C-alpha positions as semicolon CSV with decimal commas, in nm:
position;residue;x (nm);y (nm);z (nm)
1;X;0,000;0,000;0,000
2;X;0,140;0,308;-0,101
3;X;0,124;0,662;0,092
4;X;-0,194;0,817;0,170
5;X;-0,292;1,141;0,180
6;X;-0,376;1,225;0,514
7;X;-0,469;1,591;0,412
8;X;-0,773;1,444;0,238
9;X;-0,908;1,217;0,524
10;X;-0,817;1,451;0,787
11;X;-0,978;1,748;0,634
12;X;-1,333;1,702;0,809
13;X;-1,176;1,781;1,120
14;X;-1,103;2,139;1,044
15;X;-1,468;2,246;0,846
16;X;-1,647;2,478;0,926
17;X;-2,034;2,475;0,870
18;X;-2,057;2,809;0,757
19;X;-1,714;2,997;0,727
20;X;-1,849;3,331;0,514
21;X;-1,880;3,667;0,634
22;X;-2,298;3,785;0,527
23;X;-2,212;3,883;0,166
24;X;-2,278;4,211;0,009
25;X;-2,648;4,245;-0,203
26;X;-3,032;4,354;-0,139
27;X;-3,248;4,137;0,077
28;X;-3,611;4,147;0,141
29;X;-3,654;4,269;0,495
30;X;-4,072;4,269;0,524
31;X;-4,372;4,303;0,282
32;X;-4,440;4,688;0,271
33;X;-4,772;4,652;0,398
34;X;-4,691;4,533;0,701
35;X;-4,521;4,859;0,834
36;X;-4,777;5,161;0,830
37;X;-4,633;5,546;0,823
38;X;-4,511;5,631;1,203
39;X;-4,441;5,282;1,261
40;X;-4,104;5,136;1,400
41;X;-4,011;4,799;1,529
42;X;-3,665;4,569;1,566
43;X;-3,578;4,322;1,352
44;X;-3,282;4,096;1,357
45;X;-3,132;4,028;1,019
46;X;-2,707;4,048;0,885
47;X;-2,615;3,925;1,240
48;X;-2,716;4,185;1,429
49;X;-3,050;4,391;1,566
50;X;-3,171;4,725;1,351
51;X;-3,497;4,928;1,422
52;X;-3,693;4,973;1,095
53;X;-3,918;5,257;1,074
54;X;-4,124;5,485;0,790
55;X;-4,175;5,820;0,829
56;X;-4,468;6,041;0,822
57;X;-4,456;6,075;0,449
58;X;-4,440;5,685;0,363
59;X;-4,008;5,664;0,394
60;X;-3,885;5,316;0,509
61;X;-3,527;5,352;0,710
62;X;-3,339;5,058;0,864
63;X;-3,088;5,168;1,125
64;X;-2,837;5,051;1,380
65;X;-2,996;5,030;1,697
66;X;-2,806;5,219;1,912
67;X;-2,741;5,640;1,930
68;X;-2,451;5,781;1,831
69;X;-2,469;5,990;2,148
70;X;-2,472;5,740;2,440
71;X;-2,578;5,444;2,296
72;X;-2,944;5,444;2,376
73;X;-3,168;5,187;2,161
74;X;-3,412;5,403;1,967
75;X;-3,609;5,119;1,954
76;X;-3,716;5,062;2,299
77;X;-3,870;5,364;2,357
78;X;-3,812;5,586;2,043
79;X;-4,024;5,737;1,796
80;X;-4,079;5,854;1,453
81;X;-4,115;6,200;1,445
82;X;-4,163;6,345;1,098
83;X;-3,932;6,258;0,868
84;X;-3,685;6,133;1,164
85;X;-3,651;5,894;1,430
86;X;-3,617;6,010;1,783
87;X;-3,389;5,882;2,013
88;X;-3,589;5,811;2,368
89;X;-3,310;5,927;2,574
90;X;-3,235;6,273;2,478
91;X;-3,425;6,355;2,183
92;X;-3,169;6,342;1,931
93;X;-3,314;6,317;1,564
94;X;-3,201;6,081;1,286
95;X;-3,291;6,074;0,918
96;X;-3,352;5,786;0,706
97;X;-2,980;5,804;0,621
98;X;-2,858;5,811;0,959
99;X;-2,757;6,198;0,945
100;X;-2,788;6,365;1,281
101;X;-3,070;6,654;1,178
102;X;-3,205;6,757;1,550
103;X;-3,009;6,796;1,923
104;X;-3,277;7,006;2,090
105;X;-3,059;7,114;2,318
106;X;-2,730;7,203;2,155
107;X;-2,580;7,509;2,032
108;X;-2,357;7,373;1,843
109;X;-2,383;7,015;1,673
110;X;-2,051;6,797;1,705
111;X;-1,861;6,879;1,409
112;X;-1,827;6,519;1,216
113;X;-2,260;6,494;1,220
114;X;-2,191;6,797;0,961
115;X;-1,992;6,597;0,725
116;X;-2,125;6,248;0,748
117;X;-2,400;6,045;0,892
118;X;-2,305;5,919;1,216
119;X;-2,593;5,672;1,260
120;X;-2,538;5,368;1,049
121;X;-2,810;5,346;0,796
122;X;-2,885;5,111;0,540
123;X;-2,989;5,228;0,169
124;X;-3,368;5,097;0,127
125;X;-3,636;5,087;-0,134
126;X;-3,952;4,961;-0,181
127;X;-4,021;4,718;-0,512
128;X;-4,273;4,455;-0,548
129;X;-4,446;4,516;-0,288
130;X;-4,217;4,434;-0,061
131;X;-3,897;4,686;0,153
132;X;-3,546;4,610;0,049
133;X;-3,250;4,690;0,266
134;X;-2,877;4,713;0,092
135;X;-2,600;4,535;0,256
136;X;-2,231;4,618;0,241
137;X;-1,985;4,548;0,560
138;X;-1,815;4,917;0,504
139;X;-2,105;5,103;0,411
140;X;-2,046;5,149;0,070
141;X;-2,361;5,215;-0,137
142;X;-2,548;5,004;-0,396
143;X;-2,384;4,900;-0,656
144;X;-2,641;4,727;-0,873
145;X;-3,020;4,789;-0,928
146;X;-3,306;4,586;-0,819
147;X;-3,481;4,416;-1,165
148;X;-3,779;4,486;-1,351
149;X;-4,022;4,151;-1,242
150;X;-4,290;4,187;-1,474
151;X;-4,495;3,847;-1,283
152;X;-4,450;4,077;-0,958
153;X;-4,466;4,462;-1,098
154;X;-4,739;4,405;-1,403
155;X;-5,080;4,528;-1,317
156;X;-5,257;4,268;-1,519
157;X;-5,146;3,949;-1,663
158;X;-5,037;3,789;-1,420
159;X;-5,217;3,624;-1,082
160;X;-5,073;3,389;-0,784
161;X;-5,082;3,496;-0,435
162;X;-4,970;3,196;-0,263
163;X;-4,603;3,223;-0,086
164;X;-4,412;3,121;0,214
165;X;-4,092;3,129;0,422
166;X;-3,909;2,890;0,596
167;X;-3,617;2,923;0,801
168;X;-3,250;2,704;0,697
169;X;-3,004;2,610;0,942
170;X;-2,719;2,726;0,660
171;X;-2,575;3,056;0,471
172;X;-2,696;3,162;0,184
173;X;-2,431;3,030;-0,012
174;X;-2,525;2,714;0,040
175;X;-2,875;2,733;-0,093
176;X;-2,792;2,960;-0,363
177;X;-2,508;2,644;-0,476
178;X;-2,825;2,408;-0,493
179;X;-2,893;2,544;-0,866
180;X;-2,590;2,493;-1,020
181;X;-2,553;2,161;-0,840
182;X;-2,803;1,941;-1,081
183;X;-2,677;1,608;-1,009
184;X;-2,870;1,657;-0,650
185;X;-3,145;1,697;-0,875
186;X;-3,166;1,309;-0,971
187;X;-3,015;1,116;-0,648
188;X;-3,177;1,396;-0,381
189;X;-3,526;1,488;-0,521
190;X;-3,602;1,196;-0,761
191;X;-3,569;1,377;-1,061
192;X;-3,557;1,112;-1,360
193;X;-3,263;1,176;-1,524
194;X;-3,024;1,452;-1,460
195;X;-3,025;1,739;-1,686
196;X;-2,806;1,956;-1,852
197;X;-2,693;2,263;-1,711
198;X;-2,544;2,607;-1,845
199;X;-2,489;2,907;-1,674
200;X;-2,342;3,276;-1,751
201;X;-2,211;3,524;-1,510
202;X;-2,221;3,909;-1,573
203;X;-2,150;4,147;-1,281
204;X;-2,328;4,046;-1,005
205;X;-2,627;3,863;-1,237
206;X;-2,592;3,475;-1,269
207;X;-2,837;3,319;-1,543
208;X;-2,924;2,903;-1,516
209;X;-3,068;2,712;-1,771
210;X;-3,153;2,383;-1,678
211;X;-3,278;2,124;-1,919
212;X;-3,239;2,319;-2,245
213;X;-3,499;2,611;-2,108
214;X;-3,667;2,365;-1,904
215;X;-3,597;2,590;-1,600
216;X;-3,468;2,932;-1,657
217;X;-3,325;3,141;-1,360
218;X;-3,170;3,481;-1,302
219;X;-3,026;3,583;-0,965
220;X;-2,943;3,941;-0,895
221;X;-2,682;3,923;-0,602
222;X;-2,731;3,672;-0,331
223;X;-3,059;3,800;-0,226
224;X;-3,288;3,784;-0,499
225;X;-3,324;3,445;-0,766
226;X;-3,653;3,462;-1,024
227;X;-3,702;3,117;-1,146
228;X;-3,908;3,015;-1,471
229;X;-4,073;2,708;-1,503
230;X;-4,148;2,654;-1,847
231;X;-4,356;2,307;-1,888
232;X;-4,674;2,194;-2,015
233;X;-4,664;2,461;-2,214
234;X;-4,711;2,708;-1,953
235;X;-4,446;2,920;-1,746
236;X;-4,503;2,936;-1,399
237;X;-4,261;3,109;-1,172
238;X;-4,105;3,109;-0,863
239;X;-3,978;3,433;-0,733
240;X;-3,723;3,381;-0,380
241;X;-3,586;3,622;-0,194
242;X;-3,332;3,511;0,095
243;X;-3,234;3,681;0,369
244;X;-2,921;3,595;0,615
245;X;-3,051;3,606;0,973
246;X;-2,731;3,551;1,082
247;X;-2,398;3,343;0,904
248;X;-2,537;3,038;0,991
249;X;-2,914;3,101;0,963
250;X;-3,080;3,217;0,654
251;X;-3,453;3,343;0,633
252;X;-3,608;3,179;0,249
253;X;-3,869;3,405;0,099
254;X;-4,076;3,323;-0,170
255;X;-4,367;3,411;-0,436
256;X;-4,496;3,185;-0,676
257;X;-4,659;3,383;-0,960
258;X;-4,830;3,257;-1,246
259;X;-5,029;3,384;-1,626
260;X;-5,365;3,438;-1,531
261;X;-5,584;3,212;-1,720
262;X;-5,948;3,136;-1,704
263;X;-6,087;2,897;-1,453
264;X;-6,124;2,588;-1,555
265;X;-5,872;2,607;-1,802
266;X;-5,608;2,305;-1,829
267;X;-5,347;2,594;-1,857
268;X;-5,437;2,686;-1,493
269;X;-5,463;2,362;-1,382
270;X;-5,076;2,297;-1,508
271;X;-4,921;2,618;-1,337
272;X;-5,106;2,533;-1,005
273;X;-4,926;2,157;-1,018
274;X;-4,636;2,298;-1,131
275;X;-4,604;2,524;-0,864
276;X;-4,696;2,269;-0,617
277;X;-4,400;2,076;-0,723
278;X;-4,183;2,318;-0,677
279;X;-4,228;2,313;-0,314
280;X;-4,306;2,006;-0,203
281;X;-4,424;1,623;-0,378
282;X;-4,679;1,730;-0,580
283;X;-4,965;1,458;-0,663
284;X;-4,930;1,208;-0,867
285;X;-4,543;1,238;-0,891
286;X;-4,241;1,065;-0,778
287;X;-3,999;1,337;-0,731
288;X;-4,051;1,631;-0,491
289;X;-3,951;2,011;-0,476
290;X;-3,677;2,185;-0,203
291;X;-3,950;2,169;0,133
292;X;-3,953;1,784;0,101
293;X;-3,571;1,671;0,099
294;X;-3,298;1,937;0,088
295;X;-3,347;2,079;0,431
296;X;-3,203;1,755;0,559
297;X;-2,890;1,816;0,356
298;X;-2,880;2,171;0,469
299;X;-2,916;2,215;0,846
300;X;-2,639;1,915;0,866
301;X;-2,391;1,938;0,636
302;X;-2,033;2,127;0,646
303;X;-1,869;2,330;0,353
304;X;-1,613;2,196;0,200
305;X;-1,414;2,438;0,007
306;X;-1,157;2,164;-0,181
307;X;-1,507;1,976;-0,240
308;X;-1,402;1,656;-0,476
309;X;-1,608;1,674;-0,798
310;X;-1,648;1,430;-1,026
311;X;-1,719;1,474;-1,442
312;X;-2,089;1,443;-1,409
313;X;-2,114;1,769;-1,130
314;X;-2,262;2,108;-1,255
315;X;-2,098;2,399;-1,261
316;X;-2,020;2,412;-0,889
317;X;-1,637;2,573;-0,907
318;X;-1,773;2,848;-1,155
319;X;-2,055;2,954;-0,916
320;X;-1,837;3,003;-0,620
321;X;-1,558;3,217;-0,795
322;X;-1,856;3,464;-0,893
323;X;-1,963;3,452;-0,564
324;X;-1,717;3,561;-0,385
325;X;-1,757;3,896;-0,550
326;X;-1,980;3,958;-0,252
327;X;-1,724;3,869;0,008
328;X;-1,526;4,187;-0,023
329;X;-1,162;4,153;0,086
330;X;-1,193;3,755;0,115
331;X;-1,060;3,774;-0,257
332;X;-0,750;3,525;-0,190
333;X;-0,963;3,343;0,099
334;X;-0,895;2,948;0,095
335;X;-1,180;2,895;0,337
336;X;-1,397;3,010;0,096
């Protein structure tokens, strides 16, 4: 027998389940409906606690919790005043971009709130219906655009309001890989045969085909993947929007949107199974959508970053050099 490499059966030792920083993107942080003008609350998202709030005039802001001045949580006690939230403990006023614009008190305001915010504040806007928060570990400000959805942002044409979140035991990373990764597609889910995959990368946009247009996918960062569905001879589409609650807990989002045909027509009756499927075993079928089988896989497993890959994986390699692009300054990371 000749020498073995010890490196490769040793290696488990050292994984970690989840060794990425929360990667640079927009996420969905609520359905816009749900937080009325004057509102605030807390809300835990990006590994840490931030009190979202609109002003008077219909503004969502997402801030750090805690005042520049002596660290007070504005929201235990705070309040939206205007176009600003309020500090509880002395009244200090914040915009929606975390610039200092109120001290009641002073007569002079501390000279670095005139050149900068001093209140960490995330960019947001609202699209589809829904408040989106930018991400970026220094602060820097968006660097790519949220898409046009026309299932999501068409008044007419299109119908579906059935959705639903669940919560993985994972990074985002992780269930972003499972579209590239076909193979899983066969042995995991019970897909009959496993198909072929191509995907392009421009900027931060990944496109998937799967199956020669059988699937057709589009993610826009890490936070935002529209899916088409194209069988039957309908499309039927699966919009999901992840969120990372913290490195090793990320928050799945997702609206399943479909042409709006007549009752009763066998076009309708295909999206609605199709859709089905996607989630879970749909009736009548043998293989079964992400709900059923991958969370198994997910809230176990460890990342391997020298994974071994064989000739009949997807393009698993290719996805994680484009990813990275969101890991800023992990360029020449090994780990990930």
């Amino acid at each position: 027998m000749g020498t073995i490499d010890l490196k490769q059966l040793l290696e488990s030792q050292t994984l970690e389940r989840c060794p990425f920083p929360i990667p640079v993107g927009w996420y969905f942080i609520d359905y816009a409906d749900t937080l009325k003008a004057g509102e605030m609350r807390n809300v835990f998202v990006f590994d840490q606690e931030w009190v979202l709030f609109r002003t008077e005039s219909g503004k969502p802001g997402m801030t750090d919790p805690y005042c520049p001045h002596l660290g007070a949580h504005l929201g235990h006690g705070g309040k939206v005043c205007g176009e600003h939230i309020r500090c509880p403990f002395h009244h200090w006023e914040y915009d929606t971009e975390g610039w200092c614009k109120n001290i009641p008190y002073a007569k002079l305001m501390p000279p670095i709130a005139k050149k900068q915010a001093i209140l960490r504040a995330l960019p947001m806007v609202e699209k589809y219906g829904m408040m989106w928060a930018w991400y970026h570990p220094q602060c820097e400000p968006p660097s790519f655009e949220l898409p046009y959805i026309p299932e999501l942002e068409d008044a007419t044409g299109y119908t579906g309001s059935r959705r639903g979140s669940w919560t993985a035991d994972t990074c985002i990373q992780e269930i972003a890989e499972n579209g590239p990764d076909v193979a899983h597609l066969k042995f995991l889910h019970g897909a009959p045969i496993i198909p072929p995959v191509q995907t392009t990368y421009e900027g931060p946009v990944m496109k998937l085909d799967i199956g020669q247009g059988y699937i057709q996918g589009t993610s826009y960062g890490p936070g935002l993947n529209v899916m088409r569905f194209n069988q039957h001879g309908i499309t039927a589409t699966m919009i999901s929007y992840s969120v990372p609650i913290s490195k090793e807990k990320t928050q799945m989002n997702m609206s399943f949107r479909h042409v709006d045909y007549a009752e009763g027509t066998p076009e309708l009756a295909a999206s609605k199974k199709v859709i089905d499927h996607m989630i879970g075993a749909a009736e009548g079928e043998e293989s079964a959508g992400f709900e059923s089988v991958d969370f198994i896989v997910w809230n176990n497993k460890k990342y391997r970053p020298n994974p071994l890959l064989c000739d009949g994986d997807g393009p698993v390699l290719q996805f994680r050099k484009w990813f990275k692009q969101f890991y800023p300054g992990y360029e020449n990371s090994t780990k990930i």
